[in-house]
Coordinates of C-alpha atoms and ligand atoms in Angstrom, one line a residue:
M1 CA -26.7 30.7 -16.8
S2 CA -25.1 27.2 -17.0
W3 CA -21.6 25.8 -17.1
R4 CA -19.8 22.5 -17.1
I5 CA -16.6 22.4 -15.0
K6 CA -14.1 19.5 -15.5
V7 CA -11.1 18.9 -13.2
P8 CA -8.6 16.1 -13.5
A9 CA -7.5 13.8 -10.7
T10 CA -3.9 14.2 -9.6
T11 CA -1.1 12.1 -8.2
A12 CA 1.3 13.9 -5.7
N13 CA 4.8 13.3 -4.4
L14 CA 6.2 11.0 -7.1
G15 CA 8.4 9.7 -4.3
A16 CA 10.6 12.4 -2.9
G17 CA 8.6 15.4 -4.3
F18 CA 6.7 15.5 -1.0
D19 CA 4.1 18.3 -0.9
S20 CA 5.8 19.7 -4.0
I21 CA 5.4 17.6 -7.2
G22 CA 2.1 16.5 -8.7
I23 CA 0.8 15.3 -12.1
A24 CA -2.7 15.6 -13.6
L25 CA -4.2 12.3 -14.7
D26 CA -6.9 11.4 -17.2
M27 CA -9.6 10.7 -14.6
Y28 CA -12.1 13.4 -13.9
L29 CA -14.6 15.2 -11.7
F30 CA -17.3 17.0 -13.8
I31 CA -19.9 19.3 -12.4
K32 CA -22.8 20.8 -14.3
V33 CA -24.0 24.1 -12.8
S34 CA -27.3 25.9 -13.6
S35 CA -29.1 28.8 -11.9
S36 CA -31.8 27.8 -9.4
D37 CA -33.8 29.2 -6.6
K38 CA -31.8 27.4 -3.9
W39 CA -28.5 25.6 -3.6
S40 CA -28.7 21.8 -4.3
F41 CA -26.1 19.1 -5.2
V42 CA -27.0 15.8 -6.9
S43 CA -24.5 13.0 -7.4
H44 CA -24.6 10.7 -10.4
S45 CA -21.6 8.7 -9.3
A46 CA -21.1 5.9 -6.8
H47 CA -18.0 7.6 -5.5
L48 CA -20.0 10.6 -4.5
K49 CA -23.2 9.0 -3.3
D50 CA -22.8 10.2 0.3
V51 CA -21.8 13.9 -0.5
P52 CA -24.0 16.5 1.2
K53 CA -26.8 17.8 -0.9
G54 CA -27.1 21.4 0.4
K55 CA -25.0 24.2 1.6
D56 CA -22.9 21.7 3.7
N57 CA -21.4 20.5 0.4
Y58 CA -17.6 21.0 0.4
I59 CA -17.7 22.6 -3.1
Y60 CA -20.3 25.2 -1.9
Q61 CA -18.3 25.9 1.2
I62 CA -15.1 26.5 -0.8
A63 CA -17.0 28.8 -3.2
L64 CA -18.5 30.7 -0.3
K65 CA -15.1 31.1 1.4
I66 CA -13.7 32.6 -1.9
A67 CA -16.8 34.9 -2.2
K68 CA -16.2 36.2 1.3
Q69 CA -12.5 36.8 0.6
Y70 CA -13.6 39.0 -2.3
G71 CA -16.1 40.9 -0.2
Y72 CA -19.4 39.0 -1.0
E73 CA -21.7 37.6 1.6
E74 CA -23.5 35.0 -0.6
L75 CA -23.4 33.5 -4.1
P76 CA -26.3 33.3 -6.6
A77 CA -28.1 29.9 -5.9
C78 CA -27.3 27.0 -8.3
H79 CA -28.3 23.4 -8.9
V80 CA -25.1 21.4 -9.3
E81 CA -24.9 17.9 -10.8
L82 CA -21.8 15.9 -9.9
F83 CA -20.1 13.1 -11.9
S84 CA -16.8 11.6 -10.8
D85 CA -14.6 8.6 -11.5
I86 CA -12.2 9.6 -8.7
P87 CA -12.4 7.5 -5.6
L88 CA -12.4 9.5 -2.3
A89 CA -9.6 9.5 0.2
R90 CA -7.4 7.3 -1.9
G91 CA -4.5 9.6 -2.8
L92 CA -5.8 10.7 -6.2
G93 CA -6.5 14.3 -5.4
S94 CA -10.3 14.2 -4.9
S95 CA -10.3 17.0 -2.4
A96 CA -8.1 19.1 -4.7
T97 CA -10.7 18.7 -7.5
A98 CA -13.4 19.9 -5.1
I99 CA -11.3 22.9 -4.1
A100 CA -10.6 23.8 -7.7
C101 CA -14.3 23.4 -8.6
G102 CA -15.4 25.6 -5.6
I103 CA -12.9 28.4 -6.6
E104 CA -14.1 28.2 -10.2
L105 CA -17.7 28.3 -9.2
A106 CA -17.1 31.5 -7.2
N107 CA -15.1 32.9 -10.1
L108 CA -17.9 32.3 -12.6
L109 CA -20.8 33.3 -10.4
L110 CA -19.2 36.6 -9.2
D111 CA -17.3 37.4 -12.4
L112 CA -14.1 37.6 -10.5
H113 CA -11.8 37.1 -13.5
L114 CA -9.3 35.2 -11.5
S115 CA -6.0 34.3 -13.2
N116 CA -4.7 30.7 -13.1
H117 CA -2.0 31.9 -10.8
T118 CA -4.5 33.4 -8.4
K119 CA -6.6 30.2 -8.5
V120 CA -3.5 28.2 -7.7
T121 CA -2.6 30.5 -4.8
L122 CA -6.2 30.4 -3.3
A123 CA -6.3 26.6 -3.7
T124 CA -2.9 26.2 -2.1
E125 CA -3.9 28.4 0.9
I126 CA -6.8 26.0 1.5
E127 CA -4.9 22.7 0.9
G128 CA -1.7 23.8 2.5
H129 CA 0.6 22.5 -0.3
P130 CA 0.4 22.9 -4.1
D131 CA 1.2 19.4 -5.2
N132 CA -2.4 18.3 -6.0
V133 CA -4.2 21.6 -6.6
A134 CA -1.6 23.1 -9.0
P135 CA -1.8 20.3 -11.6
A136 CA -5.6 20.0 -11.1
I137 CA -5.9 23.7 -12.2
L138 CA -3.0 23.9 -14.6
G139 CA -2.7 20.3 -16.0
G140 CA 0.6 18.5 -16.6
C141 CA 3.3 17.9 -14.1
V142 CA 3.8 20.9 -11.8
I143 CA 6.7 21.3 -9.3
G144 CA 5.7 23.9 -6.7
Y145 CA 6.7 25.6 -3.5
Y146 CA 4.5 27.4 -0.9
D147 CA 5.4 29.7 2.0
G148 CA 2.4 32.1 1.8
E149 CA 3.0 32.7 -1.9
V150 CA 3.3 30.0 -4.5
D151 CA 6.0 29.5 -7.1
Y152 CA 5.8 26.7 -9.6
V153 CA 7.2 25.3 -12.8
K154 CA 5.4 23.0 -15.3
V155 CA 7.4 20.1 -16.8
P156 CA 6.5 18.5 -20.1
L157 CA 5.8 14.7 -19.8
N158 CA 5.4 12.1 -22.5
N159 CA 4.9 8.4 -23.2
L160 CA 4.4 7.3 -19.6
V161 CA 1.7 5.1 -18.2
F162 CA 0.6 5.3 -14.6
V163 CA -0.4 1.9 -13.4
T164 CA -2.7 2.8 -10.6
I165 CA -3.5 0.3 -7.8
V166 CA -6.5 1.4 -5.8
P167 CA -7.4 -0.6 -2.6
D168 CA -11.0 -0.7 -1.3
F169 CA -10.3 1.3 1.8
E170 CA -9.9 5.0 2.5
L171 CA -6.9 6.7 4.2
K172 CA -7.5 10.3 5.3
T173 CA -4.5 12.6 4.6
K174 CA -4.5 14.0 8.1
D175 CA -4.1 10.4 9.5
A176 CA -1.3 9.6 7.0
R177 CA 0.5 12.9 8.0
K178 CA 0.3 12.0 11.7
V179 CA 2.9 9.2 11.3
L180 CA 5.5 11.5 9.8
P181 CA 8.4 12.7 11.9
E182 CA 8.4 16.3 13.3
Q183 CA 12.1 16.7 12.6
F184 CA 15.0 15.5 10.5
S185 CA 18.7 15.8 11.5
H186 CA 20.7 18.2 9.2
R187 CA 22.4 15.1 7.7
D188 CA 19.1 13.4 6.9
A189 CA 17.6 16.6 5.5
V190 CA 20.6 17.0 3.1
Q191 CA 20.3 13.4 2.0
A192 CA 16.5 13.5 1.6
S193 CA 16.6 16.8 -0.4
S194 CA 19.4 15.4 -2.6
I195 CA 17.1 12.6 -3.5
A196 CA 14.4 15.1 -4.2
N197 CA 16.8 17.2 -6.4
V198 CA 17.7 14.1 -8.5
T199 CA 13.9 13.3 -8.7
T200 CA 13.3 16.7 -10.2
A201 CA 16.2 16.5 -12.6
A202 CA 15.1 13.0 -13.7
L203 CA 11.6 14.3 -14.4
F204 CA 13.0 17.1 -16.6
Q205 CA 15.2 14.7 -18.5
G206 CA 12.5 12.0 -18.8
N207 CA 15.0 9.7 -17.2
W208 CA 12.4 7.2 -15.9
P209 CA 14.8 4.5 -14.6
L210 CA 16.6 7.2 -12.5
L211 CA 13.2 8.6 -11.3
G212 CA 12.2 5.0 -10.3
K213 CA 15.5 4.5 -8.4
M214 CA 14.9 7.8 -6.4
M215 CA 11.4 6.6 -5.5
E216 CA 13.0 3.6 -3.8
K217 CA 15.4 5.8 -1.8
E218 CA 12.8 8.5 -0.8
M219 CA 13.1 9.5 2.9
F220 CA 10.3 12.0 3.5
H221 CA 7.2 9.9 3.8
Q222 CA 7.0 6.4 2.4
P223 CA 9.2 4.7 5.0
F224 CA 6.8 5.9 7.7
R225 CA 3.5 5.4 5.8
K226 CA 4.1 1.9 4.5
A227 CA 2.9 0.5 7.8
L228 CA -0.5 1.9 7.0
I229 CA -0.6 0.2 3.6
P230 CA -1.0 -3.6 3.9
H231 CA -0.5 -4.2 0.2
Y232 CA 2.7 -2.0 0.0
D233 CA 5.4 -4.7 -0.1
K234 CA 3.3 -7.1 -2.3
V235 CA 2.7 -4.4 -5.0
K236 CA 6.4 -3.7 -5.1
E237 CA 7.2 -7.4 -5.3
I238 CA 4.6 -8.0 -8.1
L239 CA 5.9 -5.1 -10.2
K240 CA 9.6 -5.0 -9.5
D241 CA 10.9 -6.6 -12.7
D242 CA 8.5 -4.8 -15.1
V243 CA 8.3 -1.1 -14.2
Y244 CA 10.5 1.9 -13.8
G245 CA 9.4 2.6 -10.2
V246 CA 6.5 2.3 -7.7
Y247 CA 5.4 5.0 -5.3
L248 CA 2.7 5.9 -2.9
S249 CA 0.3 8.3 -4.6
G250 CA -0.1 11.3 -2.4
A251 CA -0.8 10.2 1.2
G252 CA -2.0 6.8 -0.2
P253 CA -3.4 4.2 0.1
T254 CA -3.3 4.1 -3.8
M255 CA 0.1 3.0 -5.2
I256 CA 1.3 3.9 -8.7
A257 CA 3.9 2.3 -11.0
L258 CA 5.5 4.1 -13.9
A259 CA 5.7 1.9 -17.0
E260 CA 5.9 1.7 -20.7
E261 CA 2.6 1.3 -22.5
A262 CA 3.7 -2.0 -24.2
V263 CA 4.8 -3.5 -20.9
V264 CA 1.4 -2.6 -19.3
T265 CA -0.5 -4.1 -22.2
K266 CA 1.6 -7.3 -21.9
N267 CA 1.5 -7.7 -18.1
M268 CA -1.7 -6.1 -16.7
Q269 CA -3.7 -9.3 -16.4
K270 CA -0.8 -11.1 -14.8
W271 CA -0.4 -8.3 -12.2
R272 CA -4.2 -8.1 -11.6
N273 CA -4.4 -11.8 -10.9
Q274 CA -1.7 -11.5 -8.1
L275 CA -3.6 -8.8 -6.2
S276 CA -7.2 -9.0 -7.3
E277 CA -8.6 -7.3 -4.2
C278 CA -7.3 -4.0 -5.5
E279 CA -8.6 -2.1 -8.6
W280 CA -5.9 -1.9 -11.3
L281 CA -6.3 1.2 -13.6
T282 CA -4.2 2.4 -16.5
L283 CA -4.0 6.2 -16.4
H284 CA -2.0 8.8 -18.4
P285 CA -0.8 12.3 -17.7
T286 CA -3.0 15.0 -19.2
N287 CA -1.7 18.5 -20.0
Q288 CA -5.2 20.0 -19.6
G289 CA -6.1 21.3 -16.2
L290 CA -9.5 22.7 -15.1
E291 CA -11.8 23.4 -18.0
V292 CA -15.0 25.4 -18.2
V293 CA -17.6 25.0 -20.9
D294 CA -20.1 27.8 -21.1
G295 CA -23.7 26.6 -21.6
Y296 CA -24.0 22.9 -22.0
Ligands
HSE1 N1 1.7 15.8 -0.3 C1 0.5 15.4 0.5 C2 0.9 14.2 1.4 C3 -0.5 14.9 -0.5 O1 1.6 13.3 1.0 O2 0.4 14.3 2.6 C4 -1.9 14.6 0.1 O3 -2.5 15.8 0.3

């Protein structure tokens, strides 16, 4: 028994789509799973060098949690090899990829025949919001809502480049959520959700200048989180004349700019030179979510 599971990175929020909108990107976590006499995890990537090697591994813990939800006490033991290009705790959905992998592992090992909708629901229950887990499982751009059950819509995307600026420090989501306000006045809630509504409409229309404008006006999280991101204003300054918009990817600290491919090709080196302490990546949306290859 052996499988290879591949899950894309994701970028959440897109400005005002806080906890709701996410996009799968062409950067991946792969795991190779084979039957064994005991559970073991081996990392082949620098990003995962410190991950636990036994049953304290997060992927195993998710798989066991799902097993228990379906009435099993244990899972058949496996040897798991991990390969990842996704930096941890940077706002690129690394924990969503681990959750999706854990759910798929339980699904395969216990023959649960989970539908994609069930996988998204289970993953959202664990993460608390669907914005990273839904596109990690389904691919594409997914707009979702969760209140104990999950509803979502997939939006087609084309011809966009995600210029991804990754700093060399981590920011845990739980810390980046602590700086958010507990409450909004009715007036501010109406204003903030109007910006989110136009964000969604602009995504559907492929109206990137309007989407970028809404990213600037966003009220739910970036105004509060920017104090945690030392490079925030500099990134905006560097990119302001060249791209459609810049936003904090998920809870940060990675920032992402939406741009045309030709603009990126022309300007990438110039941008990099102005902020060389960050890694500058060119990522694209992918319509393919979690994939399983049987036998490898
Ligand atoms: N929507 C989440 C946040 C993404 O911004 O906190 C990170 O889990």
